[in-house]
Coordinates of C-alpha atoms in Angstrom, one line a residue:
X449 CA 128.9 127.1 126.7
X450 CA 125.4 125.6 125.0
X451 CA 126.5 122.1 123.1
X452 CA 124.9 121.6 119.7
X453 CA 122.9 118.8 119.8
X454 CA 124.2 115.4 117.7
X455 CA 120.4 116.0 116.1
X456 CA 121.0 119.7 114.9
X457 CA 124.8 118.9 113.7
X458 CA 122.9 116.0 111.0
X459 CA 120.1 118.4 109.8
X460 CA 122.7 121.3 109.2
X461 CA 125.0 118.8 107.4
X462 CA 122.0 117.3 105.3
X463 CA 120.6 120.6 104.7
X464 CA 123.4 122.1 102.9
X465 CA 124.1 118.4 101.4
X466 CA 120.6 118.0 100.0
X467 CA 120.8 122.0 98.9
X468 CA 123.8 122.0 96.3
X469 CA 122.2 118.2 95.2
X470 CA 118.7 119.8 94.6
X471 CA 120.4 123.4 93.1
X472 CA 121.8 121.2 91.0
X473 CA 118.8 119.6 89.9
X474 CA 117.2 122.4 89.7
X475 CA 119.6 123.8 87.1
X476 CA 119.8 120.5 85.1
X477 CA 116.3 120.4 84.6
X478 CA 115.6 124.1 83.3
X479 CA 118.4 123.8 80.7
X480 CA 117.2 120.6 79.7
X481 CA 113.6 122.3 78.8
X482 CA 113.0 123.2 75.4
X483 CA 112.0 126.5 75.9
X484 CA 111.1 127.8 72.6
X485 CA 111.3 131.7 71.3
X486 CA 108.6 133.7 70.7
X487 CA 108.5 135.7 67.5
X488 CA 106.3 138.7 67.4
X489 CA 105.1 140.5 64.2
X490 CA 102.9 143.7 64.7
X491 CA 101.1 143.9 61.4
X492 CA 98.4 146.1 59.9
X493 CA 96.7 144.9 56.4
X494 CA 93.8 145.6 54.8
X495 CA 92.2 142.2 54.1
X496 CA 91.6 139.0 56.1
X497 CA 94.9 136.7 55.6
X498 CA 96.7 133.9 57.4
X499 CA 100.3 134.3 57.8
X500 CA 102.8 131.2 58.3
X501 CA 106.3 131.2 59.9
X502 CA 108.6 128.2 59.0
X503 CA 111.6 127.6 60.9
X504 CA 114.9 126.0 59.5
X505 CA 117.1 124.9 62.5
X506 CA 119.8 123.0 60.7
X507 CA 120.4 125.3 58.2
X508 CA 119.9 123.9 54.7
X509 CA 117.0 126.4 54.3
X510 CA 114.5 123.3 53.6
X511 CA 110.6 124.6 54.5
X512 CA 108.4 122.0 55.7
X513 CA 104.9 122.0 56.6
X514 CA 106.2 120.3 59.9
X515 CA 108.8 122.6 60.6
X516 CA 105.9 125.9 60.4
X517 CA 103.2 127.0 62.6
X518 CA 100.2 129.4 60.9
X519 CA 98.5 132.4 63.0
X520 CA 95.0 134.6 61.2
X521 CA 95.2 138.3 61.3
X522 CA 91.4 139.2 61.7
X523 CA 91.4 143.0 62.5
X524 CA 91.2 144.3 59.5
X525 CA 93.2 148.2 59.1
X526 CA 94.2 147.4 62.8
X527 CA 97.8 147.0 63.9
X528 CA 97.3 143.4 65.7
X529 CA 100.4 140.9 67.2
X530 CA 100.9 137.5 66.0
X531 CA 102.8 135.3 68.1
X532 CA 105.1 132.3 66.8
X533 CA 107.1 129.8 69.0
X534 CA 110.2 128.3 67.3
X535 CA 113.0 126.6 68.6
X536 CA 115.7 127.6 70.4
X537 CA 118.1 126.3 67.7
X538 CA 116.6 128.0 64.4
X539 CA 119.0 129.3 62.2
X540 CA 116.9 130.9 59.6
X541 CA 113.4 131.8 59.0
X542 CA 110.8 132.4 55.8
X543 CA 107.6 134.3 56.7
X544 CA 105.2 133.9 54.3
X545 CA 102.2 136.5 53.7
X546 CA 99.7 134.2 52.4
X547 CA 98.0 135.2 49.0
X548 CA 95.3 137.6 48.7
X549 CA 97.6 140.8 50.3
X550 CA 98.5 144.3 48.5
X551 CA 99.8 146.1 50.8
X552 CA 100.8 145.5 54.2
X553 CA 102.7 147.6 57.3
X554 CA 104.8 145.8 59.6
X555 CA 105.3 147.8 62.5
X556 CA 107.7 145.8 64.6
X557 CA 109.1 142.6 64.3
X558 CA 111.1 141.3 67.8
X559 CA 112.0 138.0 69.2
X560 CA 111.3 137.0 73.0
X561 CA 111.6 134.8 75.7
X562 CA 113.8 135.4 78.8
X563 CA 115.2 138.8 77.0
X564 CA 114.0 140.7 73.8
X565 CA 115.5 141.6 70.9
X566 CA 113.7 144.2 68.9
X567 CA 115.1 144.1 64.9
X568 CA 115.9 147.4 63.8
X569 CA 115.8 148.4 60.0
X570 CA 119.3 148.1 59.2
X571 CA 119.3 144.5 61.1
X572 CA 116.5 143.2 59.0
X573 CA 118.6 144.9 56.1
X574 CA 121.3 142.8 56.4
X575 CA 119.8 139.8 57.6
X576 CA 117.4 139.6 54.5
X577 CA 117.7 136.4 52.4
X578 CA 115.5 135.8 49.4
X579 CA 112.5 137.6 48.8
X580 CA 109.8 136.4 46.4
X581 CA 106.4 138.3 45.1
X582 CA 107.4 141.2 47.6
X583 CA 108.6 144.9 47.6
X584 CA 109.8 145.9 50.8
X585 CA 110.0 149.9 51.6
X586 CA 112.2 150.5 55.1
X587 CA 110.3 153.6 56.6
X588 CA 110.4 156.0 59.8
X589 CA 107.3 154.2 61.7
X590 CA 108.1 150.7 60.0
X591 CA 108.5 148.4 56.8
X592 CA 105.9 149.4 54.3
X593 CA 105.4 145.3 52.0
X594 CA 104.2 145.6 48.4
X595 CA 103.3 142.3 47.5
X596 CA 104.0 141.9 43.4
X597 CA 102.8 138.5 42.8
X598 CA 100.5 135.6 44.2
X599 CA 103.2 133.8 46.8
X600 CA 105.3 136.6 48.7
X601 CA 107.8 135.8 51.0
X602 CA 110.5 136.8 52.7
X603 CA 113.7 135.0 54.8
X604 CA 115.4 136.2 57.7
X605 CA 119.0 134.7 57.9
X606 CA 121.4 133.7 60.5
X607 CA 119.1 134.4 63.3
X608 CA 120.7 131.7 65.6
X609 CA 123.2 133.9 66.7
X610 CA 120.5 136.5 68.5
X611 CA 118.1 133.8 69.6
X612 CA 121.3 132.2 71.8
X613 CA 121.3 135.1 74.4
X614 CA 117.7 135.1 74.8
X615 CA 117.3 131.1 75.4
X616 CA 119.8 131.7 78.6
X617 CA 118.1 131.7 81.8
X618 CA 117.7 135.1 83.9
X619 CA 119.9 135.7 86.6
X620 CA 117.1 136.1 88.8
X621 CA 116.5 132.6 88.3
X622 CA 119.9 131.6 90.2
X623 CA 118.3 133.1 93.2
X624 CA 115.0 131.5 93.1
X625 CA 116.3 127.7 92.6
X626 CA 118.6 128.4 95.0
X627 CA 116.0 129.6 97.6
X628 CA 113.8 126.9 96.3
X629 CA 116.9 124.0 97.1
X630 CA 117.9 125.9 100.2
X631 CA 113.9 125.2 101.8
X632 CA 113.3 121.5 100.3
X633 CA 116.9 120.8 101.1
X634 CA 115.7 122.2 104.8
X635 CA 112.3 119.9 105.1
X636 CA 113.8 116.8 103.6
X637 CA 117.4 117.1 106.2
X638 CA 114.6 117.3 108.8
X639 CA 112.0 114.5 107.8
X640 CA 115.2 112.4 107.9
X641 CA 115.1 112.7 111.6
X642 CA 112.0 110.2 111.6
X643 CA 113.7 107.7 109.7
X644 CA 114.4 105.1 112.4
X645 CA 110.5 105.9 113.9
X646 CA 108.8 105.4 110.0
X647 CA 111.1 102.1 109.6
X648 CA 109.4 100.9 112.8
X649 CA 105.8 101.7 111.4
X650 CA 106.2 100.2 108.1
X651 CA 107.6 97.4 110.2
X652 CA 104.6 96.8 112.0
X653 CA 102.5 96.6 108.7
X654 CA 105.0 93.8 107.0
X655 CA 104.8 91.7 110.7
X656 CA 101.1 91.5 111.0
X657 CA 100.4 91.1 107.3
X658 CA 98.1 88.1 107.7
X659 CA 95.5 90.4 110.3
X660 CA 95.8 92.7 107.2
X661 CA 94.7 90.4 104.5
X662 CA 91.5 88.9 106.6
X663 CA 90.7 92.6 107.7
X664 CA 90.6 93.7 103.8
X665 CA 88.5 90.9 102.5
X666 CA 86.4 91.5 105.7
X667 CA 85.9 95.2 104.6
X668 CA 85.7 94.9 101.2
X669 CA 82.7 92.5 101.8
X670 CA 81.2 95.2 104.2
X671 CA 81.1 97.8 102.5
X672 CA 78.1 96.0 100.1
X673 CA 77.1 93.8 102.9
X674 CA 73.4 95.8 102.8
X675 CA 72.9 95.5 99.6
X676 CA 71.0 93.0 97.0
X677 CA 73.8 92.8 94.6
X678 CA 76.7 93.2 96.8
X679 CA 80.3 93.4 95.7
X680 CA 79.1 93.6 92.2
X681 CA 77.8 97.3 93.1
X682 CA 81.6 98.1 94.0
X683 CA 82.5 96.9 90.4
X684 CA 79.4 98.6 88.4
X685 CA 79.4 102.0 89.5
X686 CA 83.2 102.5 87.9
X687 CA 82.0 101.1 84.8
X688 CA 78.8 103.6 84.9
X689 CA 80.8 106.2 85.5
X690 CA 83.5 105.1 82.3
X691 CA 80.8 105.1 79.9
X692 CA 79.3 108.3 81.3
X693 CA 82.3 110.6 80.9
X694 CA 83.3 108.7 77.7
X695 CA 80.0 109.8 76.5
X696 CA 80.7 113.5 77.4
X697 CA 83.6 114.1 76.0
X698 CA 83.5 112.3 73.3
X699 CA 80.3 112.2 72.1
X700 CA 78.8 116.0 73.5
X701 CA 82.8 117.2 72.7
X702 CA 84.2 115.8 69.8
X703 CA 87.2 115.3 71.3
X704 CA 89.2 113.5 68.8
X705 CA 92.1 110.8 69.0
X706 CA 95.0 111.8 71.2
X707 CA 97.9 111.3 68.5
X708 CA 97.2 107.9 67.4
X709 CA 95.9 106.6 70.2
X710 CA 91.3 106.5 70.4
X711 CA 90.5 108.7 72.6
X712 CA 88.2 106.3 74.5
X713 CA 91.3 104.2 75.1
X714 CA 93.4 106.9 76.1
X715 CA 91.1 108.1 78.7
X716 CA 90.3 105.0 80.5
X717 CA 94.1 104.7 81.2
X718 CA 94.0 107.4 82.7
X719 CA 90.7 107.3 84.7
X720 CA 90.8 104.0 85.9
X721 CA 94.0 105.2 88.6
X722 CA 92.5 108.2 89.6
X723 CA 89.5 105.8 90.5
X724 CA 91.7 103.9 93.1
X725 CA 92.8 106.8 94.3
X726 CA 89.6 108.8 95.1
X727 CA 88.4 105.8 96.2
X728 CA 91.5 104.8 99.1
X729 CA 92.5 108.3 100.3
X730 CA 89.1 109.6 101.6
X731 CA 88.2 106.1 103.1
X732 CA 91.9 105.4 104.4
X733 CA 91.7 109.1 105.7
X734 CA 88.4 108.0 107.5
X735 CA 90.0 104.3 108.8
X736 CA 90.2 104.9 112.6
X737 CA 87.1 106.3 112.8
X738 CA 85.2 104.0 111.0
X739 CA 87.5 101.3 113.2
X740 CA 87.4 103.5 116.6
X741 CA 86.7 100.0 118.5
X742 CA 90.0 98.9 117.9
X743 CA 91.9 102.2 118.3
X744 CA 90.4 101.9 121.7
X745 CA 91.8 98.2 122.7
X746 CA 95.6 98.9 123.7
X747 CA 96.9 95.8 122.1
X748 CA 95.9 96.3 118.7
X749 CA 98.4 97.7 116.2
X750 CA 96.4 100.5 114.9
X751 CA 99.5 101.2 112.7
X752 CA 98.3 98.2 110.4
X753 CA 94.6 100.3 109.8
X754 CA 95.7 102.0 106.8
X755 CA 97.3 99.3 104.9
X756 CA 93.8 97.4 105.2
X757 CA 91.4 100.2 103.3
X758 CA 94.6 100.7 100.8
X759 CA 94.2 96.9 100.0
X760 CA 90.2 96.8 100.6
X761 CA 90.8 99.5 97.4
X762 CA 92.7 97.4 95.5
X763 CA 90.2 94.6 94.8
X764 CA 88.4 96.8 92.5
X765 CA 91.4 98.5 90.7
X766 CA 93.3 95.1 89.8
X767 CA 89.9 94.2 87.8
X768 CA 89.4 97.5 86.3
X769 CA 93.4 97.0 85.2
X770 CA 92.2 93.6 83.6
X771 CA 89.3 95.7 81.9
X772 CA 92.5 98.2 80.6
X773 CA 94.4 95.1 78.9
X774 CA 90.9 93.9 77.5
X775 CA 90.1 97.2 75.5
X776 CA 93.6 98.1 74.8
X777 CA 93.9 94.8 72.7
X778 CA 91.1 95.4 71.1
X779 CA 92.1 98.4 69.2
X780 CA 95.5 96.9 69.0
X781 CA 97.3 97.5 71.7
X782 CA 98.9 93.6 73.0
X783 CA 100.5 93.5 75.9
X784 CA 103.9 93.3 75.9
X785 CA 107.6 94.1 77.5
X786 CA 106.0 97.6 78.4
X787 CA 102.8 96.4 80.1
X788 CA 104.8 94.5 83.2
X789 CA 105.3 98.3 84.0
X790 CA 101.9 98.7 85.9
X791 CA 103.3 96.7 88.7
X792 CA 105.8 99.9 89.3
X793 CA 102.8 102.0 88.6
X794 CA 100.2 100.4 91.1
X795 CA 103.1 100.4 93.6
X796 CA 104.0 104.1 93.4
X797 CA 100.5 104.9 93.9
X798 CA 99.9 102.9 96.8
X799 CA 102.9 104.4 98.3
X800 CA 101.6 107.6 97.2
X801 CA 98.1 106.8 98.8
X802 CA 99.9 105.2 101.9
X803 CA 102.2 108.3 103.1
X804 CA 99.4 111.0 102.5
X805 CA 97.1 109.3 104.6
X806 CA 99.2 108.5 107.7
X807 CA 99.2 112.3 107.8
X808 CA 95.3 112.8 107.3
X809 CA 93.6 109.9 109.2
X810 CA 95.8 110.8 112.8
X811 CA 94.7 115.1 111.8
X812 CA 91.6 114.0 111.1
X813 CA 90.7 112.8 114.7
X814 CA 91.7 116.2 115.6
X815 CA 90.6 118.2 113.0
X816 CA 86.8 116.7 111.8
X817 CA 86.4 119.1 109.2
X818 CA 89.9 118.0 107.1
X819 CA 87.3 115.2 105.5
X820 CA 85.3 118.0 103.7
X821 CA 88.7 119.7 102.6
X822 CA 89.4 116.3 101.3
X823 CA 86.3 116.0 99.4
X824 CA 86.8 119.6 97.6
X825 CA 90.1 118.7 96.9
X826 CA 89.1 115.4 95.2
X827 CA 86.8 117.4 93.2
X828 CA 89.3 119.9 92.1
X829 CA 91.9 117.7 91.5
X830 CA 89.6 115.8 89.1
X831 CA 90.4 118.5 87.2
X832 CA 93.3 119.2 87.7
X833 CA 94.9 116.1 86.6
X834 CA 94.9 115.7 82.8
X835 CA 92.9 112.7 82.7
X836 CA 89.9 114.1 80.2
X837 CA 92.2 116.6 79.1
X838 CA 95.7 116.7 77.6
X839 CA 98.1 119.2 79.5
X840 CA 100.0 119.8 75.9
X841 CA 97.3 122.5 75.8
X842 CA 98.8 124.6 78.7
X843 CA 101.9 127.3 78.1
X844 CA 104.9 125.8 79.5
X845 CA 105.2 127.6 82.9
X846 CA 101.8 126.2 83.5
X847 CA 102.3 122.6 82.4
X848 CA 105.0 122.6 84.8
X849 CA 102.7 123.5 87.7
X850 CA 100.3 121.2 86.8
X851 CA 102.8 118.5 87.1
X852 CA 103.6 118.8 90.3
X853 CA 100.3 117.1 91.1
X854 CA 101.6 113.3 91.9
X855 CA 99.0 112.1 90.3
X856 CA 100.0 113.1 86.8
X857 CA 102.8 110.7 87.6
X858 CA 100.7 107.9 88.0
X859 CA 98.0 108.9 84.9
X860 CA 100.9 109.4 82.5
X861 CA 102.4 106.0 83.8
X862 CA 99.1 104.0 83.2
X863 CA 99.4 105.8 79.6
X864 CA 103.1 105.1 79.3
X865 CA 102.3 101.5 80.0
X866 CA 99.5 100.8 77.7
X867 CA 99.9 102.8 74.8
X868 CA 102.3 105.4 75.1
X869 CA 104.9 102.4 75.1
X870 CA 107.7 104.9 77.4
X871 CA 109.4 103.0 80.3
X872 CA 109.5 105.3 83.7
X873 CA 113.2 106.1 83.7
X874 CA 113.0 107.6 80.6
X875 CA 110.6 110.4 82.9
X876 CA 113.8 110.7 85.1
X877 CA 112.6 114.3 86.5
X878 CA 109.2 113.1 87.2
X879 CA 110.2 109.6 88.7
X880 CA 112.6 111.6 91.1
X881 CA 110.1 114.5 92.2
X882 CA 107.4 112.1 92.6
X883 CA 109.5 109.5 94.5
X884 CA 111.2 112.2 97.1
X885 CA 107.8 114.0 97.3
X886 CA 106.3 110.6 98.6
X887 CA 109.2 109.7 100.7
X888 CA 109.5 113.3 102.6
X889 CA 105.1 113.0 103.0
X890 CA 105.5 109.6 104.1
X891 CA 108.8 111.0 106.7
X892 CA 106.4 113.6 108.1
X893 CA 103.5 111.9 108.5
X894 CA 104.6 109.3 110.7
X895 CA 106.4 111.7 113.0
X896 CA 103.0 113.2 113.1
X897 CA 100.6 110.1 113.7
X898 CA 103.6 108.9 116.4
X899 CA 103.1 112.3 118.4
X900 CA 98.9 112.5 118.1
X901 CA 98.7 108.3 118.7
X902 CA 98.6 108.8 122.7
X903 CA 95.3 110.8 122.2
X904 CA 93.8 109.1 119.7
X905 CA 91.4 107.2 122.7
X906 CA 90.5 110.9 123.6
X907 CA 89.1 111.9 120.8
X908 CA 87.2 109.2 119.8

């Protein structure tokens, strides 16, 4: 009779443990989503008109401006859909139909999100409030609106109890998160195994700190040692490059403040990370190579190679942070409590810069064209993290793809701490997905690099 290994028995047992914890995540986070409803009116009019939907979700019937969102019906003698998004909790709501219409045919007139509830005639019949300026004749193909007066309107009543079954989440869902825990649950239970090796790595770094300090001022000073101006170059071109896209986006695209916040400020807090970052993974990635003369000698900890570009990096980045406090103060924005917060902020992202690239600079040796994937994805993640750009923009299914980069962590968290004024734990889904996706990289990456090190001399 085979024995189960001691080592299968603890990923089994830390599968299924880390599957009901992450199900359970899982669930916690959906329902705690806003999620709001779409209402849908299929219209047809015969002149130009804006149309706006208030929504009244604690039920005193009070319309505010705030509380309303407007949509334009263009096509002219065309049946077109306008599409609202209210809360989950309305209770009542007051379309009104602007103030140049006669006549006007509202085909249908549903609410949507994870079901859909079409209104019939007898529905809207008896969920009608007060009507004002408007004649309302119930039809075969539709409602036929007269409008009598300069402000028609109309309220739809007690709608909370219909929008409650659609806000619930699919059953389909169930089987997806549970898929979903049942696979990261699977992948974290066996990173765990390299626990005891990763401890020993990291280990290594803390012990020979000292060879690590003099190795990063040594590089740092190399990497300008041809030029006239020297280390000054390492410190201009991030400043060029500030000025530059501030330029573009402000100046060529009128982008306007973000809230309250100038949008100049707001976008060097979040550039000025994603500069350390593009600047440490793509050199740390390229450390033994650059370093192949020590990989070589058999008493040198290689392990301590990464650490040294990370903090060669940081040289820059810690003045550029100085540059963040500068400009933020003078449009107002002093440093206080919330500002000691870009310690956490700088750490996770050297942590986050640190376990990535134990994976990529041992691959890389093996794998020479990984450094132009790097590159592309440098590019594209430019992009991809909302930097220039604000992701409140994007649908809500696609804002939460978007932040699954890890680096949308760290830009929010440079934002948070300068003028968004939030502390990270009150980001509690974001701080956990970005911490476990750093320590299951990091996990991985070091049972890798342990595996290729005793061929690293072969390949070099």
């Amino acid at each position: 009779m085979k024995i189960i290994s001691k080592k299968k028995i603890f990923v089994l047992i830390a599968t299924c443990l880390f599957t009901g914890l992450l199900f359970g995540l899982f669930n916690k986070y959906y329902s705690d989503q806003p999620g709001n409803v779409n209402l849908i009116l299929e219209l047809k009019s015969e002149s130009v008109e804006q149309y706006q939907v208030y929504f009244d979700t604690v039920g005193d019937k009070e319309w505010t401006e705030p509380n309303s969102e407007k949509k334009d019906y263009k096509e002219i003698s065309k049946f077109d859909k306008l599409n609202y998004s209210i809360p989950p909790d309305t209770k009542n709501i007051r379309i009104d139909f602007g103030n140049s219409i006669k006549e006007l045919d509202l085909k249908s007139f549903y609410l949507k999100k994870n079901g859909k509830h079409n209104f019939t005639k007898g529905e809207i019949q008896s969920l009608i409030g007060k009507t004002n300026d408007l004649k309302l004749d119930f039809e075969d193909d539709g409602i036929k609106l007269e409008a009598t007066g300069n402000d028609p309107y109309l309220e739809i009543l007690n709608v909370d109890a219909i929008i409650e079954p659609l806000s619930g989440m699919p059953s389909s869902y169930n089987y997806i998160m549970a898929v979903a825990a049942l696979f990261f649950g699977f992948i974290t239970a066996k990173s765990l195994t390299a626990l005891k090796e990763s401890v020993k790595f990291l280990k290594l770094s803390f012990e020979n700190r000292k060879i690590v300090k003099t190795l990063s001022k040594n590089d740092f000073k190399n990497k300008f040692a041809s030029s006239y101006l020297g280390i000054v170059w390492g410190f201009v071109n991030p400043f060029i490059t500030i000025v530059m896209y501030c330029f573009v986006f402000q100046v060529a695209f009128k982008s306007g403040p973000v809230g309250t916040v100038p949008y100049v400020l707001w976008f060097i807090c979040g550039i000025i990370p994603w500069f350390f970052f593009s600047d440490a993974l793509p050199s740390t990635t390229n450390v033994f190579l650059e370093y192949s003369y020590l990989v070589k000698k058999v008493v040198f900890k290689i392990e301590v190679l990464p650490a040294v570009k990370i903090i060669s990096a940081l040289f820059v980045h810690i003045f550029f942070v100085a540059f963040i406090f500068i400009i933020a103060a003078m449009y107002g924005y002093y440093p206080d409590a919330y500002s000691v917060q870009f310690i956490y902020y700088l750490g996770a992202m050297i942590v986050l810069v640190f376990s990535v690239t134990i994976f990529t600079s041992a691959v890389i040796l093996f794998f020479r064209d990984l450094g132009q994937i790097i590159s592309i994805v440098m590019n594209v993640g430019f992009w991809a993290t909302p930097i220039g750009w604000q992701i409140a923009i994007l649908p809500g299914w696609a804002q939460r793809i978007f932040k699954l980069n890890p680096m949308y962590y760290i830009v929010t968290g440079y934002r948070d701490t300068f003028v968004d004024k939030f502390y990270f734990w009150q980001r509690p889904y974001e701080t956990i997905y970005f911490w476990a996706f750093c320590f299951v990289v990091l996990l991985v990456g070091i049972k890798i690099f342990n595996k290729l090190k005793p061929h690293f001399s072969d390949v070099l």
